[in-house]
Short mmCIF file of C-alpha atoms in Angstrom, two decimals:
data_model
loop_
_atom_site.label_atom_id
_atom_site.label_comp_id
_atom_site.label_asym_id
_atom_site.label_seq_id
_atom_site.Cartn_x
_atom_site.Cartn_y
_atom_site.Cartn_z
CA UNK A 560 18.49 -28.27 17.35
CA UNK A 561 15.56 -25.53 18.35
CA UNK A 562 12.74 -25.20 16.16
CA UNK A 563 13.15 -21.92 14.29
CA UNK A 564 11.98 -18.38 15.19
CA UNK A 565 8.55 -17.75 13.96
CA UNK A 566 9.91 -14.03 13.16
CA UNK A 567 12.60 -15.69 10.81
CA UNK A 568 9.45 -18.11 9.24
CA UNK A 569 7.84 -14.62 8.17
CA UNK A 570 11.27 -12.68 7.71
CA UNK A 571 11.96 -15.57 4.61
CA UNK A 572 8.56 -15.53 3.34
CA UNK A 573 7.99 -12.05 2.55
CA UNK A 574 11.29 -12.48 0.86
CA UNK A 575 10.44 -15.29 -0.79
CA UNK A 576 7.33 -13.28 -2.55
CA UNK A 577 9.39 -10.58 -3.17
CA UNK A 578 11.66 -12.41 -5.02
CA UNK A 579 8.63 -14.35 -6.86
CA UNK A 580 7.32 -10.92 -7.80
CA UNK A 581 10.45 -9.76 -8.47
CA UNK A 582 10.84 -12.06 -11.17
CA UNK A 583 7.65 -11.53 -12.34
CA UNK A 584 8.33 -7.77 -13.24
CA UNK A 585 11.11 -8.09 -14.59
CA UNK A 586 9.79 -9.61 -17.28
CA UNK A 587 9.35 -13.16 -17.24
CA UNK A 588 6.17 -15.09 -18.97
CA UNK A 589 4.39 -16.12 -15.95
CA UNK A 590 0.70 -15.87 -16.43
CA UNK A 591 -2.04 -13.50 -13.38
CA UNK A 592 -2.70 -17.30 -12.54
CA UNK A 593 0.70 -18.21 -11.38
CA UNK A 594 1.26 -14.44 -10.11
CA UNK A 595 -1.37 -15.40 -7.53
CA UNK A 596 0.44 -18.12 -5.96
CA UNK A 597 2.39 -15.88 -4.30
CA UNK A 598 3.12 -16.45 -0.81
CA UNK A 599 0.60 -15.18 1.34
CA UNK A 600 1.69 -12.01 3.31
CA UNK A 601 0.54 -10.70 6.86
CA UNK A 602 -0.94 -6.92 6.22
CA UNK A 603 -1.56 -4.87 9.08
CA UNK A 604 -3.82 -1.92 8.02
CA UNK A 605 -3.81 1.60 10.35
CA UNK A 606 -7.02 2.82 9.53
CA UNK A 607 -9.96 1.00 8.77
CA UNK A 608 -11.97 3.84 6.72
CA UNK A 609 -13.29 3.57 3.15
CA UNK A 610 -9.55 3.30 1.66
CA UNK A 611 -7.97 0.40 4.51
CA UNK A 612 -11.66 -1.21 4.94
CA UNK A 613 -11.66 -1.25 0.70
CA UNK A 614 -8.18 -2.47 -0.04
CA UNK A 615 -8.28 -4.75 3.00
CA UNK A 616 -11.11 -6.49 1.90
CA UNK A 617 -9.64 -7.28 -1.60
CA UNK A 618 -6.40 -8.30 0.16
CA UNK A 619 -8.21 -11.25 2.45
CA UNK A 620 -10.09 -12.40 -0.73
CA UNK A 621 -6.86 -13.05 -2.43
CA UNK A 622 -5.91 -15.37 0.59
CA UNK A 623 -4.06 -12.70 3.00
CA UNK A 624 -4.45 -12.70 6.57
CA UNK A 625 -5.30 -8.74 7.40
CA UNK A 626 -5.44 -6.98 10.80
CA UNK A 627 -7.51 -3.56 10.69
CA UNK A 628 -6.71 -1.64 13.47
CA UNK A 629 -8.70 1.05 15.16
CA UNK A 630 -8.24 2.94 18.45
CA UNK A 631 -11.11 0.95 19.10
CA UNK A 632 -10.75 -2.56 17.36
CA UNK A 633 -14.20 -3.28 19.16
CA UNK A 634 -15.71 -1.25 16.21
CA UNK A 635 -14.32 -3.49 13.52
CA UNK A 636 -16.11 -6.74 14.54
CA UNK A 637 -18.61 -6.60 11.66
CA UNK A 638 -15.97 -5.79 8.67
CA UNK A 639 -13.75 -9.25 10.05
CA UNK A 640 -16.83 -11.07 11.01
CA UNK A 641 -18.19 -10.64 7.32
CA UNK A 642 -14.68 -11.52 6.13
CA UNK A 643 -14.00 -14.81 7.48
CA UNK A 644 -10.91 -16.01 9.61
CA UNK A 645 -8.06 -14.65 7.35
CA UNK A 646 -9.79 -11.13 8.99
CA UNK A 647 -8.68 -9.62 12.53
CA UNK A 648 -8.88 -6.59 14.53
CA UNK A 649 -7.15 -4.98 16.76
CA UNK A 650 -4.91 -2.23 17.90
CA UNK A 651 -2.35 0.29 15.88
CA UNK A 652 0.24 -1.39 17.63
CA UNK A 653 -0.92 -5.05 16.73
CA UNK A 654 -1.54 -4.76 13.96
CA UNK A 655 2.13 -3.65 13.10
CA UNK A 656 3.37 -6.36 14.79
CA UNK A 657 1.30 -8.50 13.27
CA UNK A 658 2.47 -7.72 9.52
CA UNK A 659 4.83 -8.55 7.54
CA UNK A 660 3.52 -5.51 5.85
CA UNK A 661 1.48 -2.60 7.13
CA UNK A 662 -0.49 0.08 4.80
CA UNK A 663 -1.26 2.98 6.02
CA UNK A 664 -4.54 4.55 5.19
CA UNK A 665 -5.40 7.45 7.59
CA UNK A 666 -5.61 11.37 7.05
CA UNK A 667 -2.36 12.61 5.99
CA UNK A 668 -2.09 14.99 8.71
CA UNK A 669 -1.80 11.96 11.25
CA UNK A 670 1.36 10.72 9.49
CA UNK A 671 3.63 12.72 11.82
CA UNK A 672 2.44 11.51 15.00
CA UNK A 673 2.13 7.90 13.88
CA UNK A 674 5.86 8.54 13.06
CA UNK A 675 6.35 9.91 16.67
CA UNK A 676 4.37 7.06 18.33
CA UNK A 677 5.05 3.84 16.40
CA UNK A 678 7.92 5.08 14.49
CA UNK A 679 10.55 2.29 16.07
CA UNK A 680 7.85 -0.39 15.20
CA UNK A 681 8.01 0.64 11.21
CA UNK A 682 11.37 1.03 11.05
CA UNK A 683 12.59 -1.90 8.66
CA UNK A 684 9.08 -2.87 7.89
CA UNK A 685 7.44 -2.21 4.27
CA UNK A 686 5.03 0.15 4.71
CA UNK A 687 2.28 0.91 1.78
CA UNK A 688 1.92 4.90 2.45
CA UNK A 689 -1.69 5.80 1.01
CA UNK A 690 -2.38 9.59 2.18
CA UNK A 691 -2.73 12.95 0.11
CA UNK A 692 -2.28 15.89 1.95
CA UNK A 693 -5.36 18.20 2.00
CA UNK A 694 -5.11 21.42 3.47
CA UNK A 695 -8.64 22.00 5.06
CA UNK A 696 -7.62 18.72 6.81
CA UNK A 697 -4.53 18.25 7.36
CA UNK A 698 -3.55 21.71 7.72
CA UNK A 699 -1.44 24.08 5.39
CA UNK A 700 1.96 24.10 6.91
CA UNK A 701 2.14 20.11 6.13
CA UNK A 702 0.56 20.56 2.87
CA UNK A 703 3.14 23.30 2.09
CA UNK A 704 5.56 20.52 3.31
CA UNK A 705 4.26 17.95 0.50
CA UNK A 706 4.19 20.51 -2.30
CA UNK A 707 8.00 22.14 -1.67
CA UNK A 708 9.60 18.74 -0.80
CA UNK A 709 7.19 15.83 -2.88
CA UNK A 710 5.02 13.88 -0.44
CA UNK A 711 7.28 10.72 -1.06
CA UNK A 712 9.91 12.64 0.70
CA UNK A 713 8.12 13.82 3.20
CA UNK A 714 6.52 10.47 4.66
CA UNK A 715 9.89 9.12 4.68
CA UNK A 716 10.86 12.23 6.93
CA UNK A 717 8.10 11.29 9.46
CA UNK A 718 8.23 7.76 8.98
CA UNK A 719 12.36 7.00 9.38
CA UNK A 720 13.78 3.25 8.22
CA UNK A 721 10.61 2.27 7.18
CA UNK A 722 10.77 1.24 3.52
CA UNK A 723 8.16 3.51 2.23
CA UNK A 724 6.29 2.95 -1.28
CA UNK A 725 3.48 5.25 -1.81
CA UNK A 726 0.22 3.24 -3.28
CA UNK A 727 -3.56 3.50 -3.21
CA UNK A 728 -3.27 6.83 -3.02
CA UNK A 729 -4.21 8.44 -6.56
CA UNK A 730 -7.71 8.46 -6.66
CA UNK A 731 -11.46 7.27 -4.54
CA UNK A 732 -12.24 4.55 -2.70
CA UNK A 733 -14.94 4.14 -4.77
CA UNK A 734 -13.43 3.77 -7.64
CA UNK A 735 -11.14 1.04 -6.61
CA UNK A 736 -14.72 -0.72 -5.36
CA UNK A 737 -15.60 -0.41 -9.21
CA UNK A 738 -12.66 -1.30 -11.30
CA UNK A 739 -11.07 -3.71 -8.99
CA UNK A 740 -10.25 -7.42 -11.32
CA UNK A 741 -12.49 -5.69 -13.90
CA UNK A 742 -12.89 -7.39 -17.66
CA UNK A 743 -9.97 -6.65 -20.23
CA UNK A 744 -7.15 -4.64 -19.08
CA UNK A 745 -7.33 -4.25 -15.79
CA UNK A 746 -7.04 -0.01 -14.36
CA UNK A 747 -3.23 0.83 -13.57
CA UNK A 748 -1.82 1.99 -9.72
CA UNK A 749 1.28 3.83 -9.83
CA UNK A 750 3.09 3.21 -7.11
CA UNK A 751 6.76 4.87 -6.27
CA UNK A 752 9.38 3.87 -3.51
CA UNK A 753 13.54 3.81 -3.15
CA UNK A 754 13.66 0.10 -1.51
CA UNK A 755 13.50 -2.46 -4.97
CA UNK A 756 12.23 -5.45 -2.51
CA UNK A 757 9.67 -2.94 -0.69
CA UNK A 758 8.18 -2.27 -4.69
CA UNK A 759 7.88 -5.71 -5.67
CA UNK A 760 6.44 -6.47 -2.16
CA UNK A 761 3.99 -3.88 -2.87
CA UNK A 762 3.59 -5.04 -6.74
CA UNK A 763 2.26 -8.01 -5.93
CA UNK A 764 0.36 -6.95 -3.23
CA UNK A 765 -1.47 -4.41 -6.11
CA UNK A 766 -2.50 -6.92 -8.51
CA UNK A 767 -4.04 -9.44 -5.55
CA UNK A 768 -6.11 -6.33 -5.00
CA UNK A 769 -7.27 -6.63 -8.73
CA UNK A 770 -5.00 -3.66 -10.46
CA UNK A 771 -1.70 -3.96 -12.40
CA UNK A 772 0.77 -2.32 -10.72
CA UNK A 773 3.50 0.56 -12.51
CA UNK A 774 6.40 1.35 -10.84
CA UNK A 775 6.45 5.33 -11.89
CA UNK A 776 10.10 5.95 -10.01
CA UNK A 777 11.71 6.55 -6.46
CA UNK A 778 9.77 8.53 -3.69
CA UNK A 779 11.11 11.76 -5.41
CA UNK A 780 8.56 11.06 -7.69
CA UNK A 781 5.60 10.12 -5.88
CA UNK A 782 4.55 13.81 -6.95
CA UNK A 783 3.22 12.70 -10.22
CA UNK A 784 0.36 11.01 -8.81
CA UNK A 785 -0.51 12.92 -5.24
CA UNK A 786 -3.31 14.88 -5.33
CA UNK A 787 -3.83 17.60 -8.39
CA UNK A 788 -0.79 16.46 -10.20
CA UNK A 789 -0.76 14.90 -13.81
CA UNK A 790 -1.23 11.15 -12.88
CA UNK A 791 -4.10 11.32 -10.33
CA UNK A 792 -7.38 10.40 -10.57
CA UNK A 793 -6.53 8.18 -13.93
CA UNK A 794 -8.36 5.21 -14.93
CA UNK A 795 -5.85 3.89 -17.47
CA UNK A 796 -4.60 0.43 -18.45
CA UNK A 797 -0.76 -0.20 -17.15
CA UNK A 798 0.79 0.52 -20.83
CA UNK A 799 -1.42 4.19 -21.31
CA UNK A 800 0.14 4.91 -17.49
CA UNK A 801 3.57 4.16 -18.37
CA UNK A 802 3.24 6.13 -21.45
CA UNK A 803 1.93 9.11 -19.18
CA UNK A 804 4.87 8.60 -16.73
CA UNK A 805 7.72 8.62 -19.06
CA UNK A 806 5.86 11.83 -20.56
CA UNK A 807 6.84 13.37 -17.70
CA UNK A 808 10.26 12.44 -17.71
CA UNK A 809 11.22 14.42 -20.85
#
């Protein structure tokens, strides 16, 4: 009998976490300590600014090997070098094939043509979407886009078969830097997506960075908490967010 495919190896443990976090969430008594024994997952990170550098970093901490990926991965060697061997570098398209998951941190207005260039390799992949359109950036006719059809909707446009959950993407860097595995009640991320293995994925994946994650809805409501809408920019404890969110709903 052949040994097995490597592909199937990491195909069985990212479902093996989701399922673990699955659990989790749905309300069993397992304590943060046994949360973290999570299977480790491969993250691939397209764009290594201040939000895939931050996040990154957290992520190889927590015992995840990361790839950061740069049109020049030569640029990068300090950031893995500091991190230690879970850290790589390397290409866009490496680092997709390298994860099990990939997160997306680059200007929004780059979304479309990562669709149009790597869009095969994401489809079928989880993919942690952590833009906010801007116009002065990203220009107004895909900021217009956002607003009219809810940015959930509309990375899922660019970004076909990929299974999309929007995350990291409701306030500064630096204040993830700050309140990352702080004292008490740790700060909230809402997070949204239509896939329920893609959400746990990215649940558990939310609290190794230090935060407790909410689940606010599906990608239709990924509004709440893009840019100038009611649940950005709020440093609140998971309960005080869900409160917020079901606000909303009525």
């Amino acid at each position: 009998m052949s040994s097995a495919d490597p592909a199937s190896l990491d195909r069985r443990s990212l479902l093996r976490a989701g399922a673990f976090i699955g659990a989790v969430f749905a309300g069993s008594a397992l304590s943060r300590d046994a949360l973290a024994q999570a299977t480790p997952l491969k993250i691939g990170i397209i764009g290594a600014g201040h939000i895939g550098s931050t996040i990154g970093t957290f992520w190889v901490k927590s015992g995840h090997p990361v790839m950061f990926s740069s049109r020049h991965p030569e640029e990068l060697k300090s950031l893995v070098d500091g991190l230690g061997s879970l850290a790589h570098a390397g290409t866009v398209s490496e680092a997709i094939d390298f994860g099990d998951v990939v997160f997306i941190a680059v200007p929004y207005g780059a979304l479309p043509e990562i669709g149009k260039d790597y869009g095969s390799k994401l489809s079928g992949k989880v993919v942690l979407d952590a833009g906010n359109a801007v116009a002065a950036r990203d220009g107004s006719d895909l900021t217009a886009e956002t607003k009219e059809e809810g940015i959930g909707v509309t990375s899922a446009k660019y970004l076909p078969g990929a299974r999309i959950v929007r995350a990291f993407n409701s306030m500064g860097y630096k204040y993830f830097e700050s309140e990352s595995n702080r004292a008490g009640d740790r700060m909230a991320i809402p997070i949204a997506g239509d896939d329920k293995d893609a959400l746990n994925i990215a649940s558990t994946l939310v609290h190794d960075a230090g935060f407790d994650p909410v689940v606010i809805g599906s990608l239709a409501r990924a509004k709440d908490f893009s840019q100038g809408n009611p649940l950005y920019g709020l440093q609140l404890t998971a309960a005080e967010m869900r409160k917020r969110a079901d606000a909303l709903k009525q």
